[in-house]
Amino acid sequence: MKKVILSGMRPTGKLHLGHLAGALDNWVKLQKEYQCFFMVADWHALMSEYENTSLLSENIIDNVVDWLSVGIDPKESVIFIQSKIPEHLNLHMIFSCLTPLGILERCPTYKEQLREVKTRDLNTYGFLGYPVLQAADILLYKADKVPVGRDQLPHLELTREIARLFNNLYKKDIFPYPDAILTQTPKLLGLDGRKMSKSYANTINLSDPPQVITKKISTMFTDPKRIKLTDQGHPNSCNVFSYYTTFIPGMKDEVYSWCIAAKKGCTDCKKILAENIIDKISPIQRKREELCKDIGEVRKIILKGNNEAQSLAAKTMKEVSKAVNI
Ligand code: TRP
Ligand code: SF4
């Protein structure tokens, strides 16, 4: 029996290179070794975007199209939509009863979001329970491993804590204590050197046409100390170089040497980067086009995934209901 993986993404916008490097490439690799469940976390999206949901259903399907385009294989992995499996809410409810308020209020991601997010009101009952729902997502499928970014570690800690509380309270060994699988790639910065995020409009999206990619890359910030063409560059403090390292590692050494020897200008360096990135994602984009022509097929894949996910979720909930006497 393969070990189980569950991971999810909130459908809050178009997927970009940061998602590819930070999650999707890793998901694709994990499919063979593990039984993977990949979930569109639309309830989690609702928890923070409830004031503006106009693009939500569009984003859900668009994200799944991207997953399939990068190589998530519906024959190997289960792709499903969180809100189609009500068992997540049942388990969330039960977990809510036994999760101490303090551990949620102290959760670093919660405190940070309340402090940082100014454009939405996150001071809600639902948002406090964000990690409780995430624990339900993970434990419903008894996942052994959860591939996530470093920022999600507090949520995994809470997941294990909730599993422990439940197992101890009801004297049952129902839930495992899942570990994170951390993605190795360092955080990819956006075009402007800030965190890559749709809200900063500094992303390169998987669906961007080649001309758009070239144009976006031409606006990237480079080594601030390199002003003239003849100045030597410092690749390690240049965001363009980190894109090479992440996406075109085969060219890393070459770029490093042309940069420190001032053999190429930044404009050329970026032009070459754009060509290579376009090349690298062209198979993804071709697959995307194909899938977009047959959205019915994508919907079928999702329905099948929902069914598979639900049958396992229902099985776990049977055990849970029995343990809780409800
Ligand atoms: N909170 C995760 C994020 O923002 C998304 C998510 C929801 C998730 N449920 C999950 C990730 C379960 C892993 C497992 O990235
Ligand atoms: Fe950055 Fe390339 Fe310019 Fe060097 S040559 S500073 S790596 S853009």
Coordinates of N, CA, C and O in Angstrom, one line a residue, residues 150-243:
R150 N 7.1 26.4 3.5 CA 7.5 26.7 4.9 C 6.4 27.4 5.7 O 6.2 27.2 6.9
D151 N 5.7 28.3 5.0 CA 4.7 29.2 5.7 C 3.6 28.4 6.3 O 2.8 28.8 7.2
Q152 N 3.4 27.1 5.8 CA 2.3 26.3 6.3 C 2.6 25.4 7.5 O 1.8 24.7 8.0
L153 N 3.9 25.5 7.9 CA 4.3 24.6 9.0 C 3.5 24.7 10.3 O 3.1 23.7 10.9
P154 N 3.1 25.9 10.7 CA 2.3 26.0 11.9 C 0.9 25.3 11.7 O 0.4 24.8 12.7
H155 N 0.4 25.3 10.5 CA -0.9 24.6 10.3 C -0.7 23.1 10.4 O -1.6 22.4 10.9
L156 N 0.5 22.6 10.0 CA 0.7 21.1 10.2 C 0.9 20.8 11.7 O 0.4 19.7 12.1
E157 N 1.6 21.7 12.4 CA 1.7 21.5 13.8 C 0.3 21.4 14.5 O 0.1 20.5 15.3
L158 N -0.5 22.3 14.1 CA -1.9 22.3 14.6 C -2.7 21.0 14.2 O -3.4 20.5 15.0
T159 N -2.4 20.6 13.0 CA -3.1 19.3 12.5 C -2.7 18.2 13.4 O -3.6 17.4 13.9
R160 N -1.4 18.1 13.7 CA -1.0 16.9 14.6 C -1.6 17.1 16.0 O -2.0 16.1 16.6
E161 N -1.6 18.3 16.5 CA -2.1 18.6 17.8 C -3.6 18.2 17.9 O -4.1 17.6 18.8
I162 N -4.4 18.6 16.8 CA -5.8 18.2 16.8 C -6.0 16.7 16.7 O -6.8 16.1 17.4
A163 N -5.1 16.0 15.9 CA -5.2 14.6 15.8 C -4.9 13.9 17.2 O -5.7 13.0 17.6
R164 N -4.0 14.5 17.9 CA -3.6 14.0 19.2 C -4.8 14.2 20.2 O -5.1 13.3 20.9
L165 N -5.3 15.4 20.2 CA -6.5 15.7 21.1 C -7.6 14.7 20.8 O -8.2 14.2 21.7
F166 N -7.9 14.5 19.5 CA -9.0 13.6 19.2 C -8.7 12.2 19.6 O -9.6 11.6 20.3
N167 N -7.6 11.7 19.2 CA -7.3 10.3 19.5 C -7.3 10.0 21.1 O -7.8 9.0 21.5
N168 N -6.7 11.0 21.8 CA -6.6 10.8 23.3 C -8.0 10.9 23.9 O -8.4 10.1 24.7
L169 N -8.8 11.9 23.5 CA -10.1 12.1 24.1 C -11.0 10.9 23.9 O -11.7 10.5 24.8
Y170 N -11.0 10.4 22.7 CA -12.0 9.3 22.4 C -11.3 7.9 22.4 O -11.9 6.9 22.0
K171 N -10.1 7.9 22.9 CA -9.3 6.7 23.1 C -9.4 5.8 21.9 O -9.7 4.6 22.0
K172 N -9.1 6.4 20.8 CA -9.1 5.6 19.5 C -7.9 6.1 18.8 O -7.3 7.1 19.0
D173 N -7.4 5.2 17.9 CA -6.2 5.5 17.1 C -6.6 5.8 15.7 O -6.1 5.1 14.8
I174 N -7.5 6.7 15.5 CA -8.1 6.9 14.2 C -7.1 7.7 13.3 O -6.9 7.4 12.1
F175 N -6.6 8.8 13.8 CA -5.8 9.7 13.0 C -4.3 9.6 13.1 O -3.8 9.3 14.2
P176 N -3.6 9.7 12.0 CA -2.2 9.7 12.0 C -1.6 11.1 12.4 O -2.4 12.0 12.5
Y177 N -0.3 11.2 12.5 CA 0.3 12.5 12.8 C 1.2 12.9 11.6 O 2.4 12.7 11.6
P178 N 0.5 13.6 10.6 CA 1.2 13.8 9.3 C 2.4 14.8 9.4 O 2.3 15.7 10.2
D179 N 3.4 14.5 8.6 CA 4.5 15.4 8.5 C 4.5 16.2 7.2 O 3.9 15.8 6.2
A180 N 5.2 17.3 7.2 CA 5.3 18.1 6.0 C 6.4 17.6 5.1 O 7.3 17.0 5.5
I181 N 6.2 17.7 3.8 CA 7.3 17.5 2.8 C 7.6 19.0 2.3 O 6.7 19.6 1.7
L182 N 8.7 19.5 2.7 CA 9.0 20.9 2.4 C 9.6 20.9 1.0 O 10.4 20.1 0.6
T183 N 9.1 21.9 0.2 CA 9.6 22.1 -1.1 C 11.0 22.7 -1.0 O 11.2 23.7 -0.2
Q184 N 12.0 22.2 -1.7 CA 13.4 22.6 -1.6 C 13.7 24.0 -2.2 O 14.5 24.8 -1.6
T185 N 13.0 24.4 -3.3 CA 13.3 25.6 -3.9 C 13.1 26.8 -3.0 O 12.0 26.9 -2.4
P186 N 14.0 27.7 -3.0 CA 13.8 29.0 -2.2 C 12.7 29.8 -2.8 O 12.4 29.6 -4.0
K187 N 12.1 30.6 -2.1 CA 11.0 31.4 -2.5 C 11.4 32.2 -3.7 O 12.4 32.9 -3.8
L188 N 10.5 32.1 -4.8 CA 10.8 32.9 -6.0 C 10.1 34.3 -5.8 O 9.0 34.4 -5.5
L189 N 10.9 35.3 -6.1 CA 10.4 36.6 -5.9 C 9.7 37.1 -7.2 O 9.9 36.5 -8.3
G190 N 8.8 38.0 -7.1 CA 8.1 38.6 -8.2 C 9.0 39.4 -9.1 O 10.2 39.7 -8.8
L191 N 8.4 39.9 -10.2 CA 9.2 40.7 -11.2 C 9.8 41.9 -10.6 O 10.9 42.3 -10.9
D192 N 9.2 42.5 -9.5 CA 9.7 43.7 -8.9 C 10.5 43.4 -7.7 O 10.9 44.4 -7.0
G193 N 10.8 42.2 -7.4 CA 11.7 41.8 -6.3 C 10.9 41.7 -5.0 O 11.5 41.3 -4.0
R194 N 9.6 42.0 -5.0 CA 8.8 41.7 -3.8 C 8.3 40.2 -3.9 O 8.5 39.6 -4.9
K195 N 7.6 39.8 -2.8 CA 7.1 38.4 -2.8 C 6.2 38.3 -4.1 O 5.4 39.2 -4.4
M196 N 6.3 37.1 -4.8 CA 5.5 36.9 -5.9 C 4.0 36.7 -5.5 O 3.7 35.7 -4.8
S197 N 3.2 37.6 -6.0 CA 1.8 37.5 -5.6 C 0.9 38.2 -6.5 O 1.2 39.3 -7.0
K198 N -0.3 37.6 -6.8 CA -1.2 38.3 -7.7 C -1.6 39.6 -7.3 O -1.8 40.6 -8.1
S199 N -1.6 39.8 -5.9 CA -2.0 41.2 -5.5 C -1.0 42.2 -5.7 O -1.3 43.4 -5.7
Y200 N 0.2 41.9 -6.0 CA 1.3 42.8 -6.4 C 1.4 43.0 -7.9 O 2.2 43.7 -8.4
A201 N 0.6 42.2 -8.6 CA 0.7 42.2 -10.1 C 2.1 42.0 -10.6 O 2.6 42.7 -11.5
N202 N 2.9 41.1 -10.0 CA 4.3 40.9 -10.3 C 4.6 39.4 -10.7 O 5.7 38.9 -10.5
T203 N 3.5 38.8 -11.2 CA 3.7 37.3 -11.5 C 3.9 37.1 -13.0 O 3.4 37.9 -13.8
I204 N 4.5 35.9 -13.3 CA 4.4 35.4 -14.7 C 3.5 34.2 -14.6 O 3.7 33.2 -13.9
N205 N 2.3 34.3 -15.3 CA 1.3 33.2 -15.2 C 1.6 32.1 -16.1 O 2.2 32.4 -17.2
L206 N 1.2 30.9 -15.8 CA 1.4 29.8 -16.7 C 0.7 30.0 -18.0 O 1.0 29.4 -19.0
S207 N -0.4 30.8 -17.9 CA -1.2 31.0 -19.1 C -0.8 32.2 -19.9 O -1.4 32.6 -20.9
D208 N 0.3 32.9 -19.5 CA 0.7 34.1 -20.2 C 1.2 33.8 -21.6 O 2.1 32.9 -21.7
P209 N 0.7 34.5 -22.7 CA 1.3 34.2 -24.0 C 2.8 34.7 -24.1 O 3.2 35.6 -23.3
P210 N 3.5 34.1 -25.0 CA 5.0 34.4 -25.1 C 5.3 35.9 -25.1 O 6.2 36.3 -24.4
Q211 N 4.5 36.7 -25.9 CA 4.9 38.1 -25.9 C 4.8 38.8 -24.5 O 5.5 39.7 -24.2
V212 N 3.8 38.3 -23.8 CA 3.5 38.9 -22.5 C 4.7 38.5 -21.5 O 5.2 39.3 -20.8
I213 N 5.2 37.3 -21.7 CA 6.3 36.8 -20.8 C 7.5 37.7 -21.2 O 8.2 38.2 -20.3
T214 N 7.8 37.8 -22.4 CA 9.0 38.6 -22.8 C 8.9 40.0 -22.3 O 9.9 40.6 -21.7
K215 N 7.7 40.6 -22.4 CA 7.5 42.0 -21.9 C 7.7 42.1 -20.4 O 8.4 42.9 -19.9
K216 N 7.1 41.1 -19.7 CA 7.2 41.1 -18.3 C 8.6 41.0 -17.8 O 9.1 41.7 -16.9
I217 N 9.3 40.0 -18.4 CA 10.7 39.8 -18.0 C 11.6 41.0 -18.3 O 12.5 41.4 -17.5
S218 N 11.3 41.7 -19.4 CA 12.1 42.9 -19.7 C 12.0 44.0 -18.6 O 12.8 44.9 -18.5
T219 N 10.9 43.9 -17.8 CA 10.7 44.9 -16.7 C 11.4 44.5 -15.4 O 11.3 45.3 -14.4
M220 N 12.0 43.3 -15.4 CA 12.5 42.8 -14.1 C 13.6 43.7 -13.6 O 14.5 44.2 -14.4
F221 N 13.7 43.8 -12.3 CA 14.8 44.5 -11.6 C 16.0 43.7 -11.7 O 16.0 42.4 -11.6
T222 N 17.2 44.3 -11.9 CA 18.4 43.5 -12.0 C 19.4 44.0 -10.9 O 18.9 44.7 -10.0
D223 N 20.6 43.6 -11.0 CA 21.6 44.0 -10.0 C 21.7 45.5 -9.9 O 22.1 46.2 -10.9
P224 N 21.3 46.2 -8.8 CA 21.3 47.6 -8.7 C 22.6 48.3 -8.9 O 22.8 49.4 -9.2
K225 N 23.7 47.5 -8.6 CA 25.0 48.0 -8.7 C 25.6 48.0 -10.1 O 26.7 48.6 -10.4
R226 N 24.9 47.4 -11.0 CA 25.4 47.3 -12.4 C 24.6 48.4 -13.2 O 23.5 48.2 -13.6
I227 N 25.3 49.5 -13.4 CA 24.6 50.6 -14.1 C 25.0 50.7 -15.5 O 24.2 50.7 -16.4
K228 N 26.3 50.6 -15.8 CA 26.7 50.6 -17.2 C 27.0 49.2 -17.7 O 27.3 48.3 -16.9
L229 N 27.0 49.0 -19.0 CA 27.2 47.7 -19.6 C 28.6 47.2 -19.2 O 28.7 45.9 -19.0
T230 N 29.5 48.0 -19.0 CA 30.9 47.6 -18.6 C 31.1 47.3 -17.2 O 32.1 46.7 -16.8
D231 N 30.1 47.6 -16.3 CA 30.2 47.3 -14.9 C 30.0 45.8 -14.7 O 29.2 45.2 -15.4
Q232 N 30.8 45.2 -13.8 CA 30.6 43.8 -13.5 C 29.3 43.6 -12.7 O 29.0 44.5 -11.9
G233 N 28.6 42.5 -13.0 CA 27.4 42.3 -12.3 C 27.6 41.4 -11.1 O 28.7 40.8 -10.9
H234 N 26.6 41.3 -10.2 CA 26.6 40.5 -9.0 C 25.4 39.5 -9.1 O 24.3 39.9 -8.6
P235 N 25.6 38.4 -9.8 CA 24.4 37.5 -10.0 C 23.7 37.1 -8.8 O 22.5 37.0 -8.8
N236 N 24.4 37.0 -7.7 CA 23.8 36.5 -6.5 C 22.8 37.5 -5.8 O 22.0 37.2 -5.0
S237 N 23.0 38.8 -6.3 CA 22.0 39.7 -5.8 C 21.1 40.2 -6.9 O 20.5 41.3 -6.9
C238 N 20.9 39.3 -7.9 CA 20.1 39.7 -9.1 C 18.9 38.7 -9.2 O 19.2 37.5 -9.3
N239 N 17.7 39.2 -9.2 CA 16.5 38.4 -9.3 C 16.5 37.6 -10.6 O 16.0 36.4 -10.7
V240 N 17.0 38.2 -11.7 CA 17.0 37.5 -13.0 C 17.8 36.2 -12.9 O 17.4 35.1 -13.3
F241 N 19.0 36.3 -12.2 CA 19.8 35.1 -12.0 C 19.1 34.0 -11.2 O 19.2 32.8 -11.5
S242 N 18.3 34.4 -10.2 CA 17.6 33.4 -9.4 C 16.5 32.7 -10.3 O 16.2 31.5 -10.1
Y243 N 16.0 33.4 -11.3 CA 15.1 32.7 -12.2 C 15.8 31.7 -13.1 O 15.3 30.6 -13.3

